[in-house]
Structure formats: C-alpha cells, structure tokens
Coordinates of C-alpha atoms in Angstrom, one line a residue:
X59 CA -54.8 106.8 46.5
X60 CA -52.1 104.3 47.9
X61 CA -52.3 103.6 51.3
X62 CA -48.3 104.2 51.1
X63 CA -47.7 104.3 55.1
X64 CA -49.6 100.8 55.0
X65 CA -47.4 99.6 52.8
X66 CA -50.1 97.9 50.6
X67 CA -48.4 98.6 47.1
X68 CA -48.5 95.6 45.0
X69 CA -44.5 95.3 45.7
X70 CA -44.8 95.6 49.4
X71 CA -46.1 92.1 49.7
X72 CA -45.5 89.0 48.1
X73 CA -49.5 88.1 48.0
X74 CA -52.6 90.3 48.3
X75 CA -55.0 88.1 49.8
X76 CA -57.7 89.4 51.2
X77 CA -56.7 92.5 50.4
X78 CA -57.8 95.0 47.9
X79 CA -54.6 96.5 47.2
X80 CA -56.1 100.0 46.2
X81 CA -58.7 100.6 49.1
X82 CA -56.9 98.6 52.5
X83 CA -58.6 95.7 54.1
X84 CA -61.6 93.8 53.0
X85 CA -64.5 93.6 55.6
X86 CA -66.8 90.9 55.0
X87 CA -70.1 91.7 56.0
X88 CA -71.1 88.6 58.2
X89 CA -69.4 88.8 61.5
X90 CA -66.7 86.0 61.9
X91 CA -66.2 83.5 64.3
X92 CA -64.0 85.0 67.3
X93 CA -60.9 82.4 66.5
X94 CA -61.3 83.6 62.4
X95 CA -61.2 87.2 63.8
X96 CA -57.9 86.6 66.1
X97 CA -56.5 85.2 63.0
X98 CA -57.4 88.3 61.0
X99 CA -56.2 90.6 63.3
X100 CA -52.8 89.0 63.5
X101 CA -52.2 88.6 60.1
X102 CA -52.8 92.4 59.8
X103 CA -50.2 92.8 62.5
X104 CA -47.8 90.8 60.7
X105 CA -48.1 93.0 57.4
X106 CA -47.5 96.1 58.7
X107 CA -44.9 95.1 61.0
X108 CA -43.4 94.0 57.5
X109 CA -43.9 97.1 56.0
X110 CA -42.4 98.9 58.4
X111 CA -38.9 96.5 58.5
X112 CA -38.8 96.8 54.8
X113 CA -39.2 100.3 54.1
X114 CA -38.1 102.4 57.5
X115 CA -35.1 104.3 56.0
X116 CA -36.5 104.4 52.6
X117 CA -38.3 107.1 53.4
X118 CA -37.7 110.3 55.1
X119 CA -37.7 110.2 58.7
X120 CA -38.8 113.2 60.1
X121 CA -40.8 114.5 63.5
X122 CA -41.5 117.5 65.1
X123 CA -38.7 118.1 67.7
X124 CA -39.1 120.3 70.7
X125 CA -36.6 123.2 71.4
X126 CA -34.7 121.5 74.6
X127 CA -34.7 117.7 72.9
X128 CA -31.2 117.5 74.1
X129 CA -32.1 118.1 77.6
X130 CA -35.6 116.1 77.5
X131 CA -33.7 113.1 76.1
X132 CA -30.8 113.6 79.2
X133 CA -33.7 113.9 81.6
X134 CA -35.8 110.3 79.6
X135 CA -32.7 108.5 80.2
X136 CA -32.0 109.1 83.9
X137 CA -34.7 107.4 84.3
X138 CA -33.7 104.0 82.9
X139 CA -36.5 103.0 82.1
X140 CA -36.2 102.4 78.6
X141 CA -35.7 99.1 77.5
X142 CA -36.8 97.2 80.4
X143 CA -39.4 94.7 81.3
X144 CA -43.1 95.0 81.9
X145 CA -43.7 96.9 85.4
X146 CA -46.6 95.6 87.3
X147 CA -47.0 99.3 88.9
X148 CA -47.7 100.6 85.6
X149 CA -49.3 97.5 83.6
X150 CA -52.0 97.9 86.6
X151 CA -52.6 102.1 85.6
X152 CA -53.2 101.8 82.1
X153 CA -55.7 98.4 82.9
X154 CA -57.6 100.7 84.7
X155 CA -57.5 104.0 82.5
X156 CA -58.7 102.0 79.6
X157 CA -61.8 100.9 81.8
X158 CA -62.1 104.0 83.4
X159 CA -62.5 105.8 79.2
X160 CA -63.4 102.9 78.2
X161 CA -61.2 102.5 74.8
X162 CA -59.5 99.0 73.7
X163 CA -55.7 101.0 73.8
X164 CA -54.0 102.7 76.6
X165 CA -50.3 103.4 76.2
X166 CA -47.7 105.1 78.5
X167 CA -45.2 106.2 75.5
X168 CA -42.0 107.1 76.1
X169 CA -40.7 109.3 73.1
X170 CA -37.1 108.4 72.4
X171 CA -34.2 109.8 70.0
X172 CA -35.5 107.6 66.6
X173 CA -38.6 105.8 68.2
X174 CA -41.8 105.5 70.8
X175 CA -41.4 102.7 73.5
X176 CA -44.1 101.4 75.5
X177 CA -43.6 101.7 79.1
X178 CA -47.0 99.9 79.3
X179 CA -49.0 98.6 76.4
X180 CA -52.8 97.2 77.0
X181 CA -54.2 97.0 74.0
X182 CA -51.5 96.1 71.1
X183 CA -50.1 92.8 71.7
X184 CA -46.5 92.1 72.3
X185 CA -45.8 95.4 70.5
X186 CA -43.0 97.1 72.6
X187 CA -42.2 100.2 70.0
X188 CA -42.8 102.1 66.5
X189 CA -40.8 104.6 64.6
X190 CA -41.0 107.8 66.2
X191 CA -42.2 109.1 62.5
X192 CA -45.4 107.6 62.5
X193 CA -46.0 108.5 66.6
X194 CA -48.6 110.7 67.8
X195 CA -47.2 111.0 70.8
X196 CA -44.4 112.7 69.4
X197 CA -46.7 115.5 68.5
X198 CA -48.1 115.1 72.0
X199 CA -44.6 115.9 73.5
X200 CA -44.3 119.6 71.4
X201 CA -45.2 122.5 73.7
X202 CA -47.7 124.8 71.9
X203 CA -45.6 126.9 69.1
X204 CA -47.0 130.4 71.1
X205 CA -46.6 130.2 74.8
X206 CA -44.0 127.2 74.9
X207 CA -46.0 125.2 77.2
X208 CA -47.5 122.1 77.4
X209 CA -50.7 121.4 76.4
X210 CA -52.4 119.3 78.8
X211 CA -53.8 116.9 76.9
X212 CA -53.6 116.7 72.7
X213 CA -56.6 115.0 70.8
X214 CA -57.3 113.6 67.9
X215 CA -61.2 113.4 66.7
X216 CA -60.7 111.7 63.7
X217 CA -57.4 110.4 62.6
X218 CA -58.6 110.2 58.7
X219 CA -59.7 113.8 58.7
X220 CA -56.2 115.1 60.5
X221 CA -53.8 115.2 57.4
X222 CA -50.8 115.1 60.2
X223 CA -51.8 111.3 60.3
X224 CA -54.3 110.6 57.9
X225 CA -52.0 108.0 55.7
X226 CA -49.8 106.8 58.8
X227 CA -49.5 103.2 58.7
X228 CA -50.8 102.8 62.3
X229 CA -54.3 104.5 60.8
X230 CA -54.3 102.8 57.3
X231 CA -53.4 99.6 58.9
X232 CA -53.3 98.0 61.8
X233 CA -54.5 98.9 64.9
X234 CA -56.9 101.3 62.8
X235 CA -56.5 104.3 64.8
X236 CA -59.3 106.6 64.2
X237 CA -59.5 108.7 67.9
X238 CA -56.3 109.2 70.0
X239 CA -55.8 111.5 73.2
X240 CA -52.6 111.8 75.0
X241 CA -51.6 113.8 77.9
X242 CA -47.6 114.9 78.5
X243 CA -46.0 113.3 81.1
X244 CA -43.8 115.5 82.3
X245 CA -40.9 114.6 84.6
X246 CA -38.0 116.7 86.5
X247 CA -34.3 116.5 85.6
X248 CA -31.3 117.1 87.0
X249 CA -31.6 121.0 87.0
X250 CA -35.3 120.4 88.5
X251 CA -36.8 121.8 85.0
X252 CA -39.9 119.6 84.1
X253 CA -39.4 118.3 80.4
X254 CA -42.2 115.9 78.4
X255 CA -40.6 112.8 78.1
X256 CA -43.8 110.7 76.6
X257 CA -47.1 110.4 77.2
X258 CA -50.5 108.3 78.6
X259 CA -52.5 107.8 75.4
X260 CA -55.7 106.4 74.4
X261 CA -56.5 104.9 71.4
X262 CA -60.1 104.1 69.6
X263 CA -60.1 102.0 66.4
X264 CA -62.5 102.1 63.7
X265 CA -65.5 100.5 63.9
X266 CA -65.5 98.1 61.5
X267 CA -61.9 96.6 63.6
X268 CA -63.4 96.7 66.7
X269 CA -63.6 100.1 68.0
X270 CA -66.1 102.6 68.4
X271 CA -64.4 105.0 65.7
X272 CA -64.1 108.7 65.8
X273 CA -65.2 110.5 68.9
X274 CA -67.2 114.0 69.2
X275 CA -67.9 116.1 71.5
X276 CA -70.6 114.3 73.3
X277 CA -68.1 110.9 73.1
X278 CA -64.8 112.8 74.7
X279 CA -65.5 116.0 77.1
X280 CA -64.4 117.7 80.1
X281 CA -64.7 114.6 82.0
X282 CA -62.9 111.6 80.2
X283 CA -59.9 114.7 79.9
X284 CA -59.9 115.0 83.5
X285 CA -60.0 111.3 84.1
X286 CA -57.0 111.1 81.8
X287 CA -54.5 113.8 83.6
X288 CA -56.0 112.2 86.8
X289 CA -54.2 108.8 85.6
X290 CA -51.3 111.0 84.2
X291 CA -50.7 112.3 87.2
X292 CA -50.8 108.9 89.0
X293 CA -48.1 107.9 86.6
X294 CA -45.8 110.4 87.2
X295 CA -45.5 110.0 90.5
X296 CA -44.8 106.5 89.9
X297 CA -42.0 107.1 87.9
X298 CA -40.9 110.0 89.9
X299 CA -40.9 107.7 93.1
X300 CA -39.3 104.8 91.2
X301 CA -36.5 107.2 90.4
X302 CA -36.3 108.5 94.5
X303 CA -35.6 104.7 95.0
X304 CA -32.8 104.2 92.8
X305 CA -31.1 107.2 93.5
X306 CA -31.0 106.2 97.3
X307 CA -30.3 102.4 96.6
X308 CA -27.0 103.9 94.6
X309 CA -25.9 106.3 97.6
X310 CA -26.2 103.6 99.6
X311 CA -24.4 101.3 97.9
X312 CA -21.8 103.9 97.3
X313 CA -21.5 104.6 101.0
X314 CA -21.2 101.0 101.7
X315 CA -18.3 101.0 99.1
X316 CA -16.4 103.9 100.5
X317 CA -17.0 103.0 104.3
X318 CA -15.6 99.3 103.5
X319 CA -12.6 101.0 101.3
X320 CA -11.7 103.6 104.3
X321 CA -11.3 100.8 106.8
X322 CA -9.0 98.7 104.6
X323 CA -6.6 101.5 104.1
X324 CA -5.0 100.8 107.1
X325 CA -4.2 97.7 106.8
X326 CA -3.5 97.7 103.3
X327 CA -0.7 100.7 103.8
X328 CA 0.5 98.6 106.7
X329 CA 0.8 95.7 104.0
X330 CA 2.8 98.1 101.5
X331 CA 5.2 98.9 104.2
X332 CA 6.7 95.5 105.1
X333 CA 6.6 94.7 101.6
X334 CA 9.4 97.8 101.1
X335 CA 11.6 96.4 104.0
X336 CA 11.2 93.1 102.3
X337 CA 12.3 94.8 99.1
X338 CA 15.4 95.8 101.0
X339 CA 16.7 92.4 102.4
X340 CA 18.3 89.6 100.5
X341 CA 16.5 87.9 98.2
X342 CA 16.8 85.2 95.5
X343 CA 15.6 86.7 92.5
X344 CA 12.7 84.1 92.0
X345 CA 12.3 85.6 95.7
X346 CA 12.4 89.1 94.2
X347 CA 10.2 89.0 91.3
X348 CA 7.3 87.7 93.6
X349 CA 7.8 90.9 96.4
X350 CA 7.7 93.3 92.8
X351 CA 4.5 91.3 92.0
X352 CA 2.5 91.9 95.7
X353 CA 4.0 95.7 95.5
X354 CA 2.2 96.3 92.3
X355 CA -1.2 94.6 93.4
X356 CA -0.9 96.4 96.5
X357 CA -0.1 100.0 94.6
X358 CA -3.6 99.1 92.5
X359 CA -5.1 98.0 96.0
X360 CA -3.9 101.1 97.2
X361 CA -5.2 103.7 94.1
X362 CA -8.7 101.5 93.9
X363 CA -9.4 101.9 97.6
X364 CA -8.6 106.4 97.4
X365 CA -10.6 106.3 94.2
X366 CA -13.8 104.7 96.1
X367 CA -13.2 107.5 98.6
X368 CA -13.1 110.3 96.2
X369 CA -16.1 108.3 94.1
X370 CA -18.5 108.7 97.3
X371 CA -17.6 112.3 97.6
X372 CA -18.2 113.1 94.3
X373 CA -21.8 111.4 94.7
X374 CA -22.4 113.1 97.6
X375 CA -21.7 116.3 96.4
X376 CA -18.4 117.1 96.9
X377 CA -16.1 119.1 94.8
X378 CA -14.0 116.9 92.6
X379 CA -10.0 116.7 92.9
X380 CA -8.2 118.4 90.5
X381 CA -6.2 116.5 87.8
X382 CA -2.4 117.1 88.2
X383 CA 0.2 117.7 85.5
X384 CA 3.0 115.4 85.5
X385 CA 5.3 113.8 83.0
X386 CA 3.7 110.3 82.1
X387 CA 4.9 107.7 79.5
X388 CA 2.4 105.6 77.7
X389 CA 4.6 102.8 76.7
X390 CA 5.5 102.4 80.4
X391 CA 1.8 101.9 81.6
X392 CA 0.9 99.7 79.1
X393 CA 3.7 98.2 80.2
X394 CA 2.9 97.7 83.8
X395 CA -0.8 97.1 83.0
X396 CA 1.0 93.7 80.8
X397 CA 2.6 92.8 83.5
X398 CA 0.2 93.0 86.1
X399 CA -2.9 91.6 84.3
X400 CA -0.4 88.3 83.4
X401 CA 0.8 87.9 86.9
X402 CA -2.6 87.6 87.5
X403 CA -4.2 85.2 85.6
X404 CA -1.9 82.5 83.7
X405 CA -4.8 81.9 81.0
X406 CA -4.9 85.8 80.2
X407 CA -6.4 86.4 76.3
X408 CA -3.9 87.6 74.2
X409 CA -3.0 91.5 74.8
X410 CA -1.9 93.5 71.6
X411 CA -0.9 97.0 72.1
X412 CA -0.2 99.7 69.0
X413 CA 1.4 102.8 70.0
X414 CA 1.8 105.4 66.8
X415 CA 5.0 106.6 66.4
X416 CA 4.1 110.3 66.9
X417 CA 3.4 109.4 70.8
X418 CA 6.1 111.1 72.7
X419 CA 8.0 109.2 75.3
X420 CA 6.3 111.6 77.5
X421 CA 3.3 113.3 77.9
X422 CA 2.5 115.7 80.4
X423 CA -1.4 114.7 82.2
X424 CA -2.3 113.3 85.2
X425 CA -0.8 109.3 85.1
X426 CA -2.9 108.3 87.8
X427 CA -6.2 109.2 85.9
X428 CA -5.2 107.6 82.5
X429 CA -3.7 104.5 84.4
X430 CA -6.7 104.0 86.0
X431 CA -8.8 104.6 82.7
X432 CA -6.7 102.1 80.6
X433 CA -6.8 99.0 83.8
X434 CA -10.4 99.3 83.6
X435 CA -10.7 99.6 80.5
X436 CA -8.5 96.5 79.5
X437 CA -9.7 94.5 82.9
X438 CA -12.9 95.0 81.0
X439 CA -12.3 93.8 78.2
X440 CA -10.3 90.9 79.4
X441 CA -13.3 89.4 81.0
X442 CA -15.5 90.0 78.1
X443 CA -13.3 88.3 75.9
X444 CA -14.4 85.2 77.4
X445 CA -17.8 85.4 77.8
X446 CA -19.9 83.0 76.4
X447 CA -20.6 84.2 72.7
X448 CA -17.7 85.2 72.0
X449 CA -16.2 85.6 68.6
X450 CA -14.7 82.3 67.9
X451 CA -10.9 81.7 68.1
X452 CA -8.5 82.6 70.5
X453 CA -9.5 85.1 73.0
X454 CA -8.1 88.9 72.3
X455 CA -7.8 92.1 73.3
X456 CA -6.2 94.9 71.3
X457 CA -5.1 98.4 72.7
X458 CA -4.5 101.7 70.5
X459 CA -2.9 104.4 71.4
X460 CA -3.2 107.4 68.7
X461 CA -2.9 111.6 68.9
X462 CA -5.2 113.3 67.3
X463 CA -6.3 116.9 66.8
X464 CA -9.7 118.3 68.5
X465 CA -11.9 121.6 68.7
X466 CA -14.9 121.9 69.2
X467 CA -17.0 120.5 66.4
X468 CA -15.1 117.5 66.3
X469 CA -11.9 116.0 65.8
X470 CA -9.1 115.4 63.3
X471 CA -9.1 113.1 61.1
X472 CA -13.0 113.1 59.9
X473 CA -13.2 109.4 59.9
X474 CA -13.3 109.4 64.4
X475 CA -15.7 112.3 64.5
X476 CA -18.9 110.4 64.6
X477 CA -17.8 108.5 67.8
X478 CA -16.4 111.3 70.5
X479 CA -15.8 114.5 71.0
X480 CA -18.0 116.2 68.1
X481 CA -20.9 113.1 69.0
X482 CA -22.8 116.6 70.5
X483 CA -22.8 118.5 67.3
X484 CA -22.9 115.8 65.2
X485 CA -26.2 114.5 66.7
X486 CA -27.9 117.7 67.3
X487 CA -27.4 118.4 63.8
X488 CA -28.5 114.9 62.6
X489 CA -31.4 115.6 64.5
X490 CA -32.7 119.1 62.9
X491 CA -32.5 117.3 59.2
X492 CA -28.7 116.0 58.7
X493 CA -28.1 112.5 57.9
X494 CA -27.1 110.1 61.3
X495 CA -25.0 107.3 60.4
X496 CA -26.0 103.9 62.6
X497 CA -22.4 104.4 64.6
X498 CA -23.7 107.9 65.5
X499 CA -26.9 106.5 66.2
X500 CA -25.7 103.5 68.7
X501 CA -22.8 105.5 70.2
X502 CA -22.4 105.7 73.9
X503 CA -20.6 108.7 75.3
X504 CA -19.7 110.2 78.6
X505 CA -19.2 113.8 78.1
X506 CA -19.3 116.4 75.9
X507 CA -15.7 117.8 74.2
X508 CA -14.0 120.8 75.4
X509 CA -14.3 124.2 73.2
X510 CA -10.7 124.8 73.0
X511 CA -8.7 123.9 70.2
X512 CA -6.1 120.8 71.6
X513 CA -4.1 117.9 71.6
X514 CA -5.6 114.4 72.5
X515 CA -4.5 111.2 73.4
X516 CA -6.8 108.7 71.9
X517 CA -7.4 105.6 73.8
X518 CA -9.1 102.5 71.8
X519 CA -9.4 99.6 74.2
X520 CA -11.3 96.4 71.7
X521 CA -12.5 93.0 72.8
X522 CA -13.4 90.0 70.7
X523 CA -16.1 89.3 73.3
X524 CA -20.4 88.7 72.6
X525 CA -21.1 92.5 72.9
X526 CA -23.3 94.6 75.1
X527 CA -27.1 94.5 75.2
X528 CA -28.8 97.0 73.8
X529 CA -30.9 98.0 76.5
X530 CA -27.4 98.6 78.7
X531 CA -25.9 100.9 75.9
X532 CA -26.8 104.2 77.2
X533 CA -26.1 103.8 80.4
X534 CA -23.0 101.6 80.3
X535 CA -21.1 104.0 81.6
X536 CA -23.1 105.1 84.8
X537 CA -22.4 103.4 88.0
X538 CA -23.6 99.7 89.2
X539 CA -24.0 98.9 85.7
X540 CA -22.9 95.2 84.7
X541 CA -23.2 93.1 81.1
X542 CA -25.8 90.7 81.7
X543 CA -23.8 87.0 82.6
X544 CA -21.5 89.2 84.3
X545 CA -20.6 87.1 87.5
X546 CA -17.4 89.4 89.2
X547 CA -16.9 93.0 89.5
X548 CA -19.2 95.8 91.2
X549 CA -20.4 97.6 88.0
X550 CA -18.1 100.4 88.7
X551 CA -15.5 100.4 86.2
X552 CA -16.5 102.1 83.0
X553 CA -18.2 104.2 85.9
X554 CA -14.3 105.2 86.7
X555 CA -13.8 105.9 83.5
X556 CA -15.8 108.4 83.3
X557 CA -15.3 110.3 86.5
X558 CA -11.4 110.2 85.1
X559 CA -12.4 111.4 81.8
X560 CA -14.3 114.2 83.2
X561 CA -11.0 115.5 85.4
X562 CA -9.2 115.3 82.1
X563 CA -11.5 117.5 80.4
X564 CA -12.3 114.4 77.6
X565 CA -15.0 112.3 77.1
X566 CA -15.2 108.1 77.0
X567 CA -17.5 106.4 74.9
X568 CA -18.1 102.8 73.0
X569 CA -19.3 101.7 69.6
X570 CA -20.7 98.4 69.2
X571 CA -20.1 96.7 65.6
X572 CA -23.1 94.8 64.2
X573 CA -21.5 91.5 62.1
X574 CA -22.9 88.2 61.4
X575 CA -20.2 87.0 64.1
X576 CA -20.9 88.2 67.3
X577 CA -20.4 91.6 68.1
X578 CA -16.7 93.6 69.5
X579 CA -17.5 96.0 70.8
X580 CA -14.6 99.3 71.5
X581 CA -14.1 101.3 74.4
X582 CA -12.8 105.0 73.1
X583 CA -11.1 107.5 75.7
X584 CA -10.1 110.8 74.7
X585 CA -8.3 113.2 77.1
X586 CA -6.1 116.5 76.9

C-alpha cells in the first residue's frame, strides 16, 4: 500500500533516497552517530512538510466538527491567542508534563477553523501548525456522539491499528506517531458556556524513531490520565487568568479614554463657541476659509470626544444609543471628509471617490454614524498608504459607494456575497462540506446581517498600503488593535466602526488581496 498521507509516491519527490518508496523510511540497523541522526530526522521533516505544501487542497479536507463550532470558534478567538509568540507560562507546563509521562511530545493544540496551532510545542521543532485534517486533536475536541459531553481524556494505543489515523502523514511520516492522549481544554465564553477549544496532548513515536511505540495498559493507566487533566487543568486556568488580565487592562484603558474625553468637553465647546462669533465678524476671506477650517476640526473634536463617552458605556455595560433617522447625502460627506483630511495634511495620498449613479441625493440613516464610519475608515487608510511596503507608485486611496440588495443569506449581486452580510451562512455551510473560496476563508467581519429583506449602502474604503498581518486579521476590528509599524492613533478606529455598524443594523469587514506586489487590503461597510 502507498503511504499516500506521507506523500512518498514516486511523483511526490524529486529523489527517493534513502527511502523505499513502497514501505516508508529505511532503518539501518547499526545505530548512527547523534549528528547523522539529527540530520535524519530533519530531512524527514523537510519531506513531509513538502508533501503537505504540495498536495493540501488536492485532496479532500474534511474533519469531524462539533455541533456549536460556530460558538467554540467565537469563544477560541476571544482569547487571542492564536498566532502569537511562544509564552513562557505555558512553554514551562508542557516541559514538565512531558517529564512528568515521560513522552518526547507534549502539545497544547489549539483547534482552529482549517488548522491545529501550537500554543506550546516541546517536542516538534519550530513546527507552529498542521492541517486540521490530519489533527488528532480535532477528534479530541468532539463531545461523545451519546451524551454530548466531553470526554476527559481521548487515547490512542496504537496509531497504526486505529484506521481514523492509520495513513495520516504525521504517523506514516514524521514525527512517527504511534501513542497519542489528549485531554479537552475547555474554556468559558461570553455566555459563560464551556466550549473545547483544543487540547494538552502527548505524543509517543515509534520505536525505531525514538520513541517507546504503542502503549498498553500497563504503559498508560489511571495514573498518567490523572497526571494529564492535572496539567490540563493548570492550563486552563492559565489561559483563563491571562484572559481576566486583558479584559481589565482594556476597561481600564477605556476608562482612561472616556475620563480624559469628558474633561476636554468643556473646553472644547468653549472653543466652538468663539469660533461662531468669529464666524460672525468681518473677515477677509483668506481670514474666513481658516475659521471654516478650525469649525470643522473642532465639530470632529467635538463627535470623537461624545463617541469615547458612549464607547466606555457600551464597555461597561450600558445600553447602546439608538441610531436616528435623518436625511443624509453621501456626496456631501465625502465631500467634507475631502476637505478636511486635505486641510490637514498638505502631502495627503491621492483620494478617489465613485459614487453609482443609483445613490439618491439623500438617504435617510443616521449621518453621524456613517460619517464617522467613512473618516475612520479613510483616516485609515490614509496612513496605511504610506507605510513602508507599500505598493509602489504614488500613494492612493479609493472610496466606493454602491446600493445593493440584502436578506438574509446574502446579498445581491452574487459576486459580494462571500465578503459580508451572508459571510455566516456562507461559512457555516462551507464548513459542513461546501466549498470555501480563500476570500471567505481570510475574511474579517464584524457582525452578522439582519434577516429582513433590505436596502444597503455599500461602503468600500481601499488602500494601496503593505497589508495587515495575519495574525491581526480576526481581530482587526476589536478595540486597541493597531498594524504592526503603526506609530499614531489609539487602535480604536476600525473599533468605531464596528460599534456604528452594529447601531445600523450592518456589518464591517475587510478582505486582504494576496499579489506578488504587496498586498491592498479593503475595508467593506454595509448598513440599512
């Protein structure tokens, strides 16, 4: 038989040396030097890390998902740990599980939408993640099929005799899995509801690699299982205390932001005042346009610092404001939002706005909210256009302004479905067998869409500028978050845009585009 998952067909590899393409890995009776044996071992690390480049997608991705994998993978990435460099706290608990069991793996997995990420890894290398299809712990994560909970811990005797695994690459090749145990580490979310979001693991290899192979009863018992949960539990609490942490950093940082904007109100009202009887004296008009100049920054001064008032409340709690119904006109915002970004910086990038003609002069919403959403959104994108990386040539920024038709599967024409309002049903059904296009896959999004049937105003705010990192994606719009380089701002923009979104019963997103240049990357509102 083929070791397929291995990828050790005679087309999977430009050479088979050393290898006897039928059967796996050679092993040479005489025991080899240490360095020779490093050598081997990373060599076998570099073909199946191969393999799995070359053919992931070829074939069919598929894992058991649990019945609330919506709401486990909300709950996994509150945490923000995804992503993220090595953590002392946790390197230091899976050291001393894999001492405690003694096995040459210990893993704390965290089970994402298309993959497992290592939290902490003492055992594989640099390895930081695998395909969710060829994870154990994603089998560890399912609650038993009967009574819907969680097993405490799932094990694996022998890998080669368990046809779930028995040709996955991470047992046919390297690391030569042959006994795995994992306990469910299961973590509270917003609603308090404990959901699995990945596991602790322990990992044997085969003999003949290092290990000491399968392991019976006599080798795994009631002991090593409790020693295990023992160190789950110690991990949990270290997650769930790392997450107390942050939570109370952000409130307080949030405080500190609405104490300092309620005592400049004040003073910036005062400010507004004399600039009206100003206004109302004679003036040159060079005199003039400056006074219409300070009365728009201080009307933005003015919204930002009510906004950081309301932001706090809504943080701590408090019921939101309502969105008013007013008549608004796009083309005058954009407009203003010109006009004001110029008068700001003389060495502005280039601002390009396309309204479609089927935009009424005015639309009836809240014009506070969508100003606010498209300033932050185009202040945004303003700085990112000159970020180092950029896409070369002048600097731009282009707004969009289209309407569009939405319910509540998605939205009208087909082509914008996969990145806003139908992202929820699209995903979900990409994840119970449909096919998930890479936009889908990469898409950041706010909120859900409404279920009634409605008009939107579509907002598309693009920037020429290096992109986002990948590891900010998902939570790019949730507050304090900055691009890394980013040297102004308070992380609380896109943040904004949200929180406005939300009032307007739409959802904000972005899609990054993958190029050989580097990166735009589009900011998407939608809104009633």
């Amino acid at each position: 038989r083929s070791l397929i998952a291995l990828g050790v067909l005679r087309t999977a590899f430009s050479t088979c040396a050393g290898f006897d393409c039928s059967r796996g890995p050679v092993v040479t009776p005489s025991k080899p030097s240490q360095p020779a044996e490093l050598r081997k071992r990373a060599a076998e690390r570099r073909q199946t890390s191969i393999y799995l480049r070359r053919h992931r997608g070829r074939e069919k991705m598929s894992w058991p998902l649990p019945e609330d994998e919506d709401e486990r993978m909300s709950t996994l990435r509150s945490l923000e740990l995804l992503d993220t460099p090595r953590h002392q706290e946790f390197e230091r608990i899976t050291a001393l599980c894999a001492t405690a069991l003694n096995v040459p793996i210990c893993l704390v997995s965290l089970v994402d939408e298309r993959r497992q990420w290592f939290l902490s890894n003492r055992g594989l290398g640099d390895t930081r993640e695998t395909g969710r299809e060829i994870a154990f712990c994603a089998h560890s994560i399912m609650p038993d099929a009967a009574t819907r909970v969680h097993k405490e811990i799932m094990v694996v005797r022998d890998a080669l005799a368990d046809d779930r695994f028995k040709d996955s690459a991470l047992v046919q090749g390297w690391p030569h899995i042959r006994f795995y145990a994992g306990a469910p580490l299961l973590v509270g979310g917003e609603n308090g509801i404990k959901r699995a979001i990945g596991t602790l693991c322990v990992i044997d290899t085969a003999i003949e690699h290092g290990g000491t192979g399968a392991r019976t009863e006599d080798g795994w018992g009631v002991r090593e299982k409790q020693i295990l949960l023992d160190f789950g539990a110690l991990l949990t609490g270290a997650i769930e205390a790392r997450q107390q942490a942050r939570i109370a950093m952000t409130v307080a940082k949030t405080d500190y932001i609405s104490c300092t904007a309620h005592d400049i109100r004040t003073p910036v009202a005062c400010f507004q005042m004399s600039l009206e009887l100003l206004a109302g004296s004679q003036l040159t008009d060079e005199q003039r346009e400056y006074v219409e100049h300070a009365q728009q920054s201080v009307e933005v001064m003015t919204e930002t610092v009510d906004r950081a008032i309301e932001t706090a409340r809504a943080q701590r709690g408090a019921r939101p404001a309502q969105a008013r119904q007013e008549s608004v006109s796009v083309r005058a915002l954009l407009g203003k939002i010109d006009f004001l970004t110029r008068s700001l910086s003389k060495e502005r990038p280039e601002l390009r706005f396309q309204v479609a003609e089927d935009i009424p002069d005015a639309i009836e919403t809240d014009g506070t909210l969508v100003w606010r959403i498209l300033m932050n959104y185009v202040t945004n994108a303003l700085k990112a256009a000159v970020r180092p990386g950029a896409a070369p040539g002048s600097p731009a920024v282009d707004v969009r302004i289209t309407r569009v038709r939405a319910n509540a599967t998605g939205v009208s024409p087909s082509q914008v479905c996969t990145t806003l309002l139908c992202r929820a049903g699209a995903i979900a059904a990409a994840k119970r067998g449909g096919a998930i296009s890479e936009e889908v896959a990469t898409d950041v999004v706010g909120l859900a869409p409404t279920a009634r049937p409605d008009e939107w105003l579509k907002i598309v705010v693009e920037d020429s500028g290096p992109g986002v990192d990948a590891t900010l994606r998902h939570r790019l719009f949730n507050a304090f978050v900055q691009a890394q380089g980013a040297k102004e701002g308070t992380g609380l923009g896109l943040f904004a845009v949200k929180q406005c979104a939300s009032l307007l019963s739409g959802a904000c997103g972005a899609r990054f585009k993958n190029s050989e240049q580097p990166a735009k990357r589009a900011r998407t509102g939608m809104f009633q």
